[in-house]
mmCIF file of C-alpha atoms and ligand atoms in Angstrom:
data_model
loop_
_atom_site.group_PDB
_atom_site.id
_atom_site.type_symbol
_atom_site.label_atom_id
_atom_site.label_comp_id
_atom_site.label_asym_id
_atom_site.label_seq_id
_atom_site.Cartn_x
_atom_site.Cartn_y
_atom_site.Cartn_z
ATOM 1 C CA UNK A 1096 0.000 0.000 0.000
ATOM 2 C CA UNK A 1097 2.576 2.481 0.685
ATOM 3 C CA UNK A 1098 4.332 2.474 -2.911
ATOM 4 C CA UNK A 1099 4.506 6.265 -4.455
ATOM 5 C CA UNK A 1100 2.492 7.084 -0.828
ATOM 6 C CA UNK A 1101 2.601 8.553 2.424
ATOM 7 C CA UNK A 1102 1.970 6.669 5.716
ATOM 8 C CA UNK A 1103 -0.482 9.432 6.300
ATOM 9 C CA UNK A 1104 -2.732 8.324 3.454
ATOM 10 C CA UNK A 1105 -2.270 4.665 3.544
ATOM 11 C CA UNK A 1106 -3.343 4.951 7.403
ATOM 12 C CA UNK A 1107 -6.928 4.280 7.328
ATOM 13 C CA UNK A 1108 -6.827 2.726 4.181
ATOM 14 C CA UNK A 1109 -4.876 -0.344 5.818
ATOM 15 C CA UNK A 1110 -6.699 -0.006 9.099
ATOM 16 C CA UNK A 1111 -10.209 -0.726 7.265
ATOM 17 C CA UNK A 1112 -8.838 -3.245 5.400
ATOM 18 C CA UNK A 1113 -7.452 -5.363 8.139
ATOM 19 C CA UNK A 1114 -10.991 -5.052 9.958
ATOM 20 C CA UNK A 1115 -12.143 -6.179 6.581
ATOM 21 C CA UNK A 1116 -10.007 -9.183 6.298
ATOM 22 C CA UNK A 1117 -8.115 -10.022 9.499
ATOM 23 C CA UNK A 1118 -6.401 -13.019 8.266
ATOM 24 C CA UNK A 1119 -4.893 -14.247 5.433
ATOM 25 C CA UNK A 1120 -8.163 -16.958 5.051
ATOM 26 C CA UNK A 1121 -10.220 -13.611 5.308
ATOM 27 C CA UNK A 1122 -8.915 -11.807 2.469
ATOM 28 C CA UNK A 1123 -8.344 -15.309 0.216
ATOM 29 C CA UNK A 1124 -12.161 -15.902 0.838
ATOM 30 C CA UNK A 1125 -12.921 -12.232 -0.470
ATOM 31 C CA UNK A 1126 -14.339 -11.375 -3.927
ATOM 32 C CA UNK A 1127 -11.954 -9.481 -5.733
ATOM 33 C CA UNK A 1128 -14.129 -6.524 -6.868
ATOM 34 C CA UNK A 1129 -14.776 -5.916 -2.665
ATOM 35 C CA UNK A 1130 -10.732 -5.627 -2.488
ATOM 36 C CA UNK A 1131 -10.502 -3.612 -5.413
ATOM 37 C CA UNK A 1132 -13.240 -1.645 -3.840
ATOM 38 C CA UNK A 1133 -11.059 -1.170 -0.565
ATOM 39 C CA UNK A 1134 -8.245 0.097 -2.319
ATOM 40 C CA UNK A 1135 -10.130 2.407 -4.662
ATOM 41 C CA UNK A 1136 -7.941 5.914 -4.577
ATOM 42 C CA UNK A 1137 -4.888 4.136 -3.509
ATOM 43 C CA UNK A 1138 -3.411 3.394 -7.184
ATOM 44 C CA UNK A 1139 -1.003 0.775 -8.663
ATOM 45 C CA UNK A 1140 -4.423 -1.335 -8.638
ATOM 46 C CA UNK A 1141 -2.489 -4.225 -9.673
ATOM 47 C CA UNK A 1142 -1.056 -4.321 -5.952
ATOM 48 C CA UNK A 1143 -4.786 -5.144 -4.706
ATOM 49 C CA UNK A 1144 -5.069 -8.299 -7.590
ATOM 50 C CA UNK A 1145 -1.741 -9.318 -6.161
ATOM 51 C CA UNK A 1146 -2.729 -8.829 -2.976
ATOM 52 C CA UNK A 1147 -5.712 -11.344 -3.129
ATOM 53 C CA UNK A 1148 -3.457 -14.021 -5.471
ATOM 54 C CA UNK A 1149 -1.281 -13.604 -3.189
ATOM 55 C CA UNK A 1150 -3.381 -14.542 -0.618
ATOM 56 C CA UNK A 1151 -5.494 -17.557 -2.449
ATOM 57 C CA UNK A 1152 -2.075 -19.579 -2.933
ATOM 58 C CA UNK A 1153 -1.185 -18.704 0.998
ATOM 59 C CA UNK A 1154 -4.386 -20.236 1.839
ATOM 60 C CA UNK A 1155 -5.187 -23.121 -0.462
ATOM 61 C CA UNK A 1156 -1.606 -23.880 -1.832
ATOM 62 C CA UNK A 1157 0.581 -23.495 1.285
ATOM 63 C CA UNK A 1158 -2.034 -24.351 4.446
ATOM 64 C CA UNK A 1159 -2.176 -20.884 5.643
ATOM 65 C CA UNK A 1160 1.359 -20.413 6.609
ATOM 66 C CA UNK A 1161 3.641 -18.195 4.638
ATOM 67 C CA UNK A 1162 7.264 -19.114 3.553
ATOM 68 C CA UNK A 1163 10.166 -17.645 5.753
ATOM 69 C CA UNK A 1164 12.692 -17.627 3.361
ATOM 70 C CA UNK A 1165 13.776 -14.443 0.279
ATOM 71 C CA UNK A 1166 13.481 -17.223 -2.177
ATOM 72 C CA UNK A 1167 10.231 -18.398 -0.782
ATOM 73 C CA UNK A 1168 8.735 -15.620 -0.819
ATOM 74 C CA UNK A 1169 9.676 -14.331 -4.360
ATOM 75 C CA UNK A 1170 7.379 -17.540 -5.723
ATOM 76 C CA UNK A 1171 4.262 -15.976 -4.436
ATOM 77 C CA UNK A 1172 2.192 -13.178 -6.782
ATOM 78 C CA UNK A 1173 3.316 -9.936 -6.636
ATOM 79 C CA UNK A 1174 5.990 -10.338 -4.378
ATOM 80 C CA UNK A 1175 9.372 -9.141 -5.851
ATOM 81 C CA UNK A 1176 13.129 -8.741 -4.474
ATOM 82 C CA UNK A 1177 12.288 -5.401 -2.391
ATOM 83 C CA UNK A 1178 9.576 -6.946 -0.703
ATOM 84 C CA UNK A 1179 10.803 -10.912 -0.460
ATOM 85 C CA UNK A 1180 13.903 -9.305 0.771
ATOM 86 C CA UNK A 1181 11.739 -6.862 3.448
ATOM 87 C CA UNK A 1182 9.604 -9.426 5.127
ATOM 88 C CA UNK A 1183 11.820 -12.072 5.050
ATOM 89 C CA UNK A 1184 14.370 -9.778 7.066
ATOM 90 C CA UNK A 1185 11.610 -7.713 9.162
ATOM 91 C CA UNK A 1186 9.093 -11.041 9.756
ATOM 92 C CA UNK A 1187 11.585 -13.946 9.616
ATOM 93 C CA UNK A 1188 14.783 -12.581 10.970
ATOM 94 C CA UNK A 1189 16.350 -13.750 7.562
ATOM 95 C CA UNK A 1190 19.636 -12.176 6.452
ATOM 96 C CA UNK A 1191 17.796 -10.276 3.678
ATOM 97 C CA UNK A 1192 19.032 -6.412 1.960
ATOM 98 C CA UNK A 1193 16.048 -4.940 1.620
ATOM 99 C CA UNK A 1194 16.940 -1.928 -1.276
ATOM 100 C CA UNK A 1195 14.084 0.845 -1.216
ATOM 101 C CA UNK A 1196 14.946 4.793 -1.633
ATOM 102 C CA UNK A 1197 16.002 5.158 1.742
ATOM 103 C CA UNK A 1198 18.487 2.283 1.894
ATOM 104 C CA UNK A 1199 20.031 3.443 -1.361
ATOM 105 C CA UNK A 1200 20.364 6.839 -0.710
ATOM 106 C CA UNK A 1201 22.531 5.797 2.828
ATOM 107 C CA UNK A 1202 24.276 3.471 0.849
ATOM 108 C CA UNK A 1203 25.254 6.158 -1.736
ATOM 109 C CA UNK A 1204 26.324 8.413 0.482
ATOM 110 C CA UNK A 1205 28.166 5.879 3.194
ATOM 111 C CA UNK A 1206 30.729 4.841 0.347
ATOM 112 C CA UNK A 1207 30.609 8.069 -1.987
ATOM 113 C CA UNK A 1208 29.303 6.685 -4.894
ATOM 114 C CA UNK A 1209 28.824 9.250 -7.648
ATOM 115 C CA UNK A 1210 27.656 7.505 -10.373
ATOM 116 C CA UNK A 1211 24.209 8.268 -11.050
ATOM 117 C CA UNK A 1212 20.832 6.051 -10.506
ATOM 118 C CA UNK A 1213 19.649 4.140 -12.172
ATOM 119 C CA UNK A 1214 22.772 2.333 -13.484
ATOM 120 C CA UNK A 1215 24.511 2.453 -10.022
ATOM 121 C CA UNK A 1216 21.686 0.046 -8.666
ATOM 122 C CA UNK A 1217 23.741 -3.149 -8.970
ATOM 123 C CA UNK A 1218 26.928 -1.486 -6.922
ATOM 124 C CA UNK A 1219 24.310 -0.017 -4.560
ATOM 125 C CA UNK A 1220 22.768 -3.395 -4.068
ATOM 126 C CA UNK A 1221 25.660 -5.388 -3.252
ATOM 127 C CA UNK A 1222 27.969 -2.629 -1.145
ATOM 128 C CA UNK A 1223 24.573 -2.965 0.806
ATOM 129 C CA UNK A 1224 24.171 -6.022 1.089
ATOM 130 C CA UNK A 1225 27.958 -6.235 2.552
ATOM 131 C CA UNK A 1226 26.511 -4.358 5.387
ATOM 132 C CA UNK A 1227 23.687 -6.643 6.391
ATOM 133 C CA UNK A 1228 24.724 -8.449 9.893
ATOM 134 C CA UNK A 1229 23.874 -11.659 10.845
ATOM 135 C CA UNK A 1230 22.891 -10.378 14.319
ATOM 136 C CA UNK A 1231 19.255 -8.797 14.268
ATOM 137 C CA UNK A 1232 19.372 -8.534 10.858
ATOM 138 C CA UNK A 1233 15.598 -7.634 10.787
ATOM 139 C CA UNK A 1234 16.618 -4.589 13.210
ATOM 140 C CA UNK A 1235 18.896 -3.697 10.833
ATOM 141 C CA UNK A 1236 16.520 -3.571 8.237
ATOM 142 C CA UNK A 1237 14.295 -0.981 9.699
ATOM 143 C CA UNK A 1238 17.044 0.490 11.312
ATOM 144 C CA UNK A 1239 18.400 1.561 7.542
ATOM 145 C CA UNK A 1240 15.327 2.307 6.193
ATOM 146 C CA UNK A 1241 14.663 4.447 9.584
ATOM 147 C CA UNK A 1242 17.949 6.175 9.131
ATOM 148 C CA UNK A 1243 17.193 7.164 5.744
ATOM 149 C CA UNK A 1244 13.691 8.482 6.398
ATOM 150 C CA UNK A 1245 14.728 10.627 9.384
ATOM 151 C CA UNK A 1246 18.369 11.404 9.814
ATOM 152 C CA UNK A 1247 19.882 10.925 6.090
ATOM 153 C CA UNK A 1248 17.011 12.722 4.306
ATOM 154 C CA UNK A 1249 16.886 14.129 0.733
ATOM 155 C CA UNK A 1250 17.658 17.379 1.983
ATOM 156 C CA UNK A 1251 19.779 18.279 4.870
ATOM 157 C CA UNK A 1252 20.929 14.712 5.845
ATOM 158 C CA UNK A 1253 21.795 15.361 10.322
ATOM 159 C CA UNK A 1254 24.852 14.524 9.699
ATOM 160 C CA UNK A 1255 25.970 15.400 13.088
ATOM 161 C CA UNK A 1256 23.975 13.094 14.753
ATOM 162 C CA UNK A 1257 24.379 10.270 12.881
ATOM 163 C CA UNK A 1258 25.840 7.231 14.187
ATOM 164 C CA UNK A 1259 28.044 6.668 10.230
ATOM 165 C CA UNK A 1260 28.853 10.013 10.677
ATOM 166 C CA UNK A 1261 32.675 8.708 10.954
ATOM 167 C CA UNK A 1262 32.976 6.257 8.344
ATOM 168 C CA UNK A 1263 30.845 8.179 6.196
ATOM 169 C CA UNK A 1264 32.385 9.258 2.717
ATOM 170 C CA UNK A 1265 30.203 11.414 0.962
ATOM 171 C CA UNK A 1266 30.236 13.522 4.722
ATOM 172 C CA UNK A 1267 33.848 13.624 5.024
ATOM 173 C CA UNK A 1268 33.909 14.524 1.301
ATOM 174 C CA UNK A 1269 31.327 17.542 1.430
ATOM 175 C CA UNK A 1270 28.955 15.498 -1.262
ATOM 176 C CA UNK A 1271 26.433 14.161 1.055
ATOM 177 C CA UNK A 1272 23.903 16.320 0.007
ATOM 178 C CA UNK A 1273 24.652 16.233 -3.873
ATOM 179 C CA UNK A 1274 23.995 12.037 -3.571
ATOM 180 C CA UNK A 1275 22.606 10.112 -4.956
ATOM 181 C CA UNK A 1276 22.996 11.153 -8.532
ATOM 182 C CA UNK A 1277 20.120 10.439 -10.198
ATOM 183 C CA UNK A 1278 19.956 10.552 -14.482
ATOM 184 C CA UNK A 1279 17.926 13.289 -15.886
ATOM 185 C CA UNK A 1280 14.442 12.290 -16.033
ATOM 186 C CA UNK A 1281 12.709 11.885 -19.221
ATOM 187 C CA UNK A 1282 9.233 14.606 -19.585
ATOM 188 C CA UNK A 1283 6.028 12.491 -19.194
ATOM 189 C CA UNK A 1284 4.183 12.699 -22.612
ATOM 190 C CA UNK A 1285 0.591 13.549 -22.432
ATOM 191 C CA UNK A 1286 -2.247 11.402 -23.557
ATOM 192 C CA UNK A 1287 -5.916 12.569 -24.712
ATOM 193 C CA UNK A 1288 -8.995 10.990 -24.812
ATOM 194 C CA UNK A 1289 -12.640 11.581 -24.196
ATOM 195 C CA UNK A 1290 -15.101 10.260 -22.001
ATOM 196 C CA UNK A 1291 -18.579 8.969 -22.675
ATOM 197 C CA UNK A 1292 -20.668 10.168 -19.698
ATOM 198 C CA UNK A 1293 -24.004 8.020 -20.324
ATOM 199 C CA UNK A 1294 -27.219 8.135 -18.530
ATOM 200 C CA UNK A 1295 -30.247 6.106 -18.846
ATOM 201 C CA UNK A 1296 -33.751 7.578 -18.625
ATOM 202 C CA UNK A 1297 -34.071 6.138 -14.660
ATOM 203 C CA UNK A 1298 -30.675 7.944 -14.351
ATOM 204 C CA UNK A 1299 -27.919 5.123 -14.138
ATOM 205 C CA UNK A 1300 -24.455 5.600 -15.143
ATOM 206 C CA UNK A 1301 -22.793 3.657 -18.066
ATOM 207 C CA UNK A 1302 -19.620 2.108 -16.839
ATOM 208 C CA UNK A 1303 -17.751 -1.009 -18.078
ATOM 209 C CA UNK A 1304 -14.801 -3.180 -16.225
ATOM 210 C CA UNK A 1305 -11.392 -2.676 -18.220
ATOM 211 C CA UNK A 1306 -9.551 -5.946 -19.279
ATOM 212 C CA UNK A 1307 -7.822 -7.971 -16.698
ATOM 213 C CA UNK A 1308 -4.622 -7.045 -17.569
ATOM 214 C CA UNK A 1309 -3.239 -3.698 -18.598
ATOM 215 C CA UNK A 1310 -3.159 -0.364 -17.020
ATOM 216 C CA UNK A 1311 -6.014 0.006 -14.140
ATOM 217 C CA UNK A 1312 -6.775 -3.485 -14.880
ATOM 218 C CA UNK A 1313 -10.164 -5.453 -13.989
ATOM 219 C CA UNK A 1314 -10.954 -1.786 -13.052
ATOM 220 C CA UNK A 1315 -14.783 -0.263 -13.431
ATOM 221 C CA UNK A 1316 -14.651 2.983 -16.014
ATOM 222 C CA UNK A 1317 -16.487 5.514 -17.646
ATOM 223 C CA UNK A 1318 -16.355 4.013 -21.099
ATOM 224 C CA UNK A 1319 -14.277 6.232 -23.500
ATOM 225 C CA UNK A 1320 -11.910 5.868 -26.560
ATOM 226 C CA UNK A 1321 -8.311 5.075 -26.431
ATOM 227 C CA UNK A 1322 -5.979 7.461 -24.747
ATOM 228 C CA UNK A 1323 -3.518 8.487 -27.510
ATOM 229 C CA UNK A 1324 -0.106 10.060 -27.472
ATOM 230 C CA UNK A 1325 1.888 12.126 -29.206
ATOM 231 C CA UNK A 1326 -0.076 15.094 -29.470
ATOM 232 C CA UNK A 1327 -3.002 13.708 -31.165
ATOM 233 C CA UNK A 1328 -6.599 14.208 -29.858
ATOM 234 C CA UNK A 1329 -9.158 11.766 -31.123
ATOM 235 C CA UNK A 1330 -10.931 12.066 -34.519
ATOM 236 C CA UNK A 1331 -14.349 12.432 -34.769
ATOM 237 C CA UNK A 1332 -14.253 8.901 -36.247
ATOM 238 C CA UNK A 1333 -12.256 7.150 -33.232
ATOM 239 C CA UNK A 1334 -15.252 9.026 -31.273
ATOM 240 C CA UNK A 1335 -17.906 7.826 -33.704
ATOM 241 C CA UNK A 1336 -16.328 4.100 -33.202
ATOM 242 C CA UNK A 1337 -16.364 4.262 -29.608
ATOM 243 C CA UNK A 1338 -19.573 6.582 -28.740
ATOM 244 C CA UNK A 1339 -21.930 3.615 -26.643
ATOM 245 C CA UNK A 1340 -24.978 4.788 -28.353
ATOM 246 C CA UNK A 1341 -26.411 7.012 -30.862
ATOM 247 C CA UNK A 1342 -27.544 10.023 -28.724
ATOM 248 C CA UNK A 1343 -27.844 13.842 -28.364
ATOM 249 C CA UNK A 1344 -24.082 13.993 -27.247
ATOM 250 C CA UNK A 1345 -22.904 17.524 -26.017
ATOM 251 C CA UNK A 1346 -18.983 18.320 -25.217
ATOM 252 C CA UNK A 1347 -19.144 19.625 -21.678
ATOM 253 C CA UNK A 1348 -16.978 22.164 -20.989
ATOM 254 C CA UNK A 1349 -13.425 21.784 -19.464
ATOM 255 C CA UNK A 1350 -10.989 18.698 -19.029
ATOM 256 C CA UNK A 1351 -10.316 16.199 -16.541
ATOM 257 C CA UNK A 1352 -6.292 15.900 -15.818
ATOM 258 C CA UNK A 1353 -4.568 13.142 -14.333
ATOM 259 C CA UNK A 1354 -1.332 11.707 -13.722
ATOM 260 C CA UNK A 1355 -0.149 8.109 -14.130
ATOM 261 C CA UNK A 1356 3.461 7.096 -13.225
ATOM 262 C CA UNK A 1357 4.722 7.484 -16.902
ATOM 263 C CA UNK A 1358 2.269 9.772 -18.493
ATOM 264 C CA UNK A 1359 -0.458 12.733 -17.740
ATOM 265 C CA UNK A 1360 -3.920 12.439 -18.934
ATOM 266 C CA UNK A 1361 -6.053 14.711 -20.241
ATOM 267 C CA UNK A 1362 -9.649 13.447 -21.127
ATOM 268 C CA UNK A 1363 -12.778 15.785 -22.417
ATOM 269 C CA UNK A 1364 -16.124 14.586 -21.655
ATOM 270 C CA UNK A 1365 -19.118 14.276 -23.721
ATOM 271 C CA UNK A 1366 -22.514 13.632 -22.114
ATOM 272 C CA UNK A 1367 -25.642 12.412 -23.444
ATOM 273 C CA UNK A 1368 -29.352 10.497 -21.743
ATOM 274 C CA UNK A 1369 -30.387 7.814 -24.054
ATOM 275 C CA UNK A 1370 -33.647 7.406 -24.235
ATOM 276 C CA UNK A 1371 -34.859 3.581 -23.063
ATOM 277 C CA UNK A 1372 -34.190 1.729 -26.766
ATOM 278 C CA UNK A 1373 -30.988 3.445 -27.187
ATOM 279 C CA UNK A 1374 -29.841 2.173 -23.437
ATOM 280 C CA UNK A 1375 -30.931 -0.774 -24.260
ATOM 281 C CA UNK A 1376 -28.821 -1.401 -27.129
ATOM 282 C CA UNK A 1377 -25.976 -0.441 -25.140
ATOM 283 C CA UNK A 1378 -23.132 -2.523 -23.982
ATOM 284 C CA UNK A 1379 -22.079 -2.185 -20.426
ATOM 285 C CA UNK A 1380 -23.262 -1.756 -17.098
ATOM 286 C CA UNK A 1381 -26.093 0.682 -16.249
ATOM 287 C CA UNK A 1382 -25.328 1.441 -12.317
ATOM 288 C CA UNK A 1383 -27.513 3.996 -10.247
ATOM 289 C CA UNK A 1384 -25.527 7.338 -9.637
ATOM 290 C CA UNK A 1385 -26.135 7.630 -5.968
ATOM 291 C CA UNK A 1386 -24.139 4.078 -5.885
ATOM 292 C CA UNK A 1387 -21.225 5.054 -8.066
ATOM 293 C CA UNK A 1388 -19.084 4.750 -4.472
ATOM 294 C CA UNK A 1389 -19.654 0.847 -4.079
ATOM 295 C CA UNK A 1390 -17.763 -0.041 -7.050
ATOM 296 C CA UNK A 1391 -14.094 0.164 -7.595
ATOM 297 C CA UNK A 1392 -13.508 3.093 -9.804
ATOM 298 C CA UNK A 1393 -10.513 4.225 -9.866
ATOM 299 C CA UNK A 1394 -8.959 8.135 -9.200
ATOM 300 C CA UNK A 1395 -8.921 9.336 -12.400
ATOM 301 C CA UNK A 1396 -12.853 7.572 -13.433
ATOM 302 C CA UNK A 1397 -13.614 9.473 -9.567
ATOM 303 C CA UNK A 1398 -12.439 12.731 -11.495
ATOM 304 C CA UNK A 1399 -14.246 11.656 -14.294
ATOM 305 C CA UNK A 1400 -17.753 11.533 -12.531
ATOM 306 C CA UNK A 1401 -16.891 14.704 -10.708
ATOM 307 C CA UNK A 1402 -16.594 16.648 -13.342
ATOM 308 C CA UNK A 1403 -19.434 15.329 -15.472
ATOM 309 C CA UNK A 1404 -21.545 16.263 -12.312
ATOM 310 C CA UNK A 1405 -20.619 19.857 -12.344
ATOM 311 C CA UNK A 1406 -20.847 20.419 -16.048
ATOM 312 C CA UNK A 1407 -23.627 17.824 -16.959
HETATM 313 FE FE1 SF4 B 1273 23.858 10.276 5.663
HETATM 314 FE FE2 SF4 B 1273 25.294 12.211 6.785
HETATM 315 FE FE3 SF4 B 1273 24.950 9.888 8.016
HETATM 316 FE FE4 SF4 B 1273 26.473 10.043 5.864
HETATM 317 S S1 SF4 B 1273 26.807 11.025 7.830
HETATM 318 S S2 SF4 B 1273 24.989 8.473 6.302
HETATM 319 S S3 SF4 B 1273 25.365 11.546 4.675
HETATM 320 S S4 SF4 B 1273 23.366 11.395 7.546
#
């Protein structure tokens, strides 16, 4: 839950969802659409599938009981080196070098390496994992990530109060604060699309689920065309292939941004109430308005309805 996030936000997000599902058993019992539900807002909706996998082979496959070991662990969905590495160190007391930001960054600056991320990753990974005792090692491991977050920060790293202050390279060098190098970033393209904002004559809301795999997958949407790049907006024809129904469509006014990890999104919304044949002949879900929260649509669909309510 708390990839790209705050502790502050992922708070009561993980609090209702281990009332939800207490145990493993719980959440490997649970329909996936009530998970995906739970972690509506949260992003990275491919965590939540994972999640639940995750938590079907615990439960069926392996008797309840999950594996103590790195290796283990990386056989189970959605579990990859950060994390196999994490729990096995922080739950099992495993000799694990659990690499996130935080880790890095100390590790960077402890032996004064200038080369930048990502290519230094591999050097980072191992000069850390040199470092990983076989005392406490799971103390260690949020010991390093602890020392990252608080006392060798981004910005300002204490280095007068930290216990590596001595052995400490990029400190006794002046760098500290000029590590990690990091590669320039490459500019997020935008993509554009519009929206189909559909209601039935009882008032319902056309939404569809997106395919299974993919971006937002397995995912309740508004329905709209593809999302293309590189400048281009959609034709009247890609809107004429993907409009749900023939209708009295009207372009509301303004555009609904968003950001995804590796592009923005900009989608404009057309709006139209079908009259009963026309619904009928319509594929997709019709679901009542006032129930829109129940369902797991995700952020940028949330914008989506927002804005079709204000301009509608
Ligand atoms: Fe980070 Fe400064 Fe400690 Fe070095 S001495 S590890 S730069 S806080």
């Amino acid at each position: 839950m708390l990839q790209q996030t705050t502790v502050v936000t992922v708070g009561p997000y993980f609090r209702a969802f281990l009332e939800k599902w207490p145990t493993v058993a719980d959440l490997a019992a649970a329909e996936l659409d009530d998970v995906l539900t739970a972690w509506a807002g949260l992003g990275y909706y491919a965590r939540a599938r994972n999640l639940h996998k995750c938590a079907r082979v615990v439960a069926h496959d392996l008797g309840g009981t999950f594996p103590d070991t790195e290796d283990g662990l990386l056989t189970l969905p959605g579990i990859g080196a950060y994390t196999a590495a994490a729990v096995a160190a922080i739950a099992f007391d495993r000799p694990a070098s659990a690499m996130d930001g935080n880790v890095e960054r100390v590790t960077a600056r402890l032996h004064a390496v200038t080369d930048p991320l990502p290519a230094s990753k591999p050097v980072l990974r191992d000069l850390a994992a040199e470092l990983v005792p076989g005392n406490r090692p799971g103390d260690y491991a949020q010991a390093i990530m602890d020392l990252g977050a608080t006392v060798c920060t981004p910005r300002k790293p204490k280095c007068l109060t930290c216990p590596w202050s001595e052995p400490c390279r990029a400190r006794s060098l002046g760098i500290a604060e000029d590590l990690p190098a990091k590669s320039p970033k490459k500019a997020k393209p935008t993509r554009r699309g519009v929206a189909f904002w559909c209601v039935d004559p009882a008032g319902a809301i056309l939404v569809r689920r997106r395919p299974e795999r993919g971006l937002l997958g397995g995912m309740m949407e508004i329905p709209s065309t593809d999302w293309l790049e590189d400048g281009r907006t959609p034709s009247n024809s890609d809107i004429a292939r993907h409009l749900p129904a023939n209708g009295a469509w009207r372009i509301l006014d303004g555009t609904v941004r968003h950001t995804f990890t590796h592009f923005h999104l900009e989608l404009v919304v057309h709006a139209a109430r079908l009259d009963k044949l026309a619904a009928k002949s319509v594929e997709g879900i019709w679901h009542p308005l006032d129930k829109l929260d129940e369902i797991a649509l995700p952020t940028v669909m949330a914008k989506v309805v927002k804005h079709a309510l204000r301009h509608a």
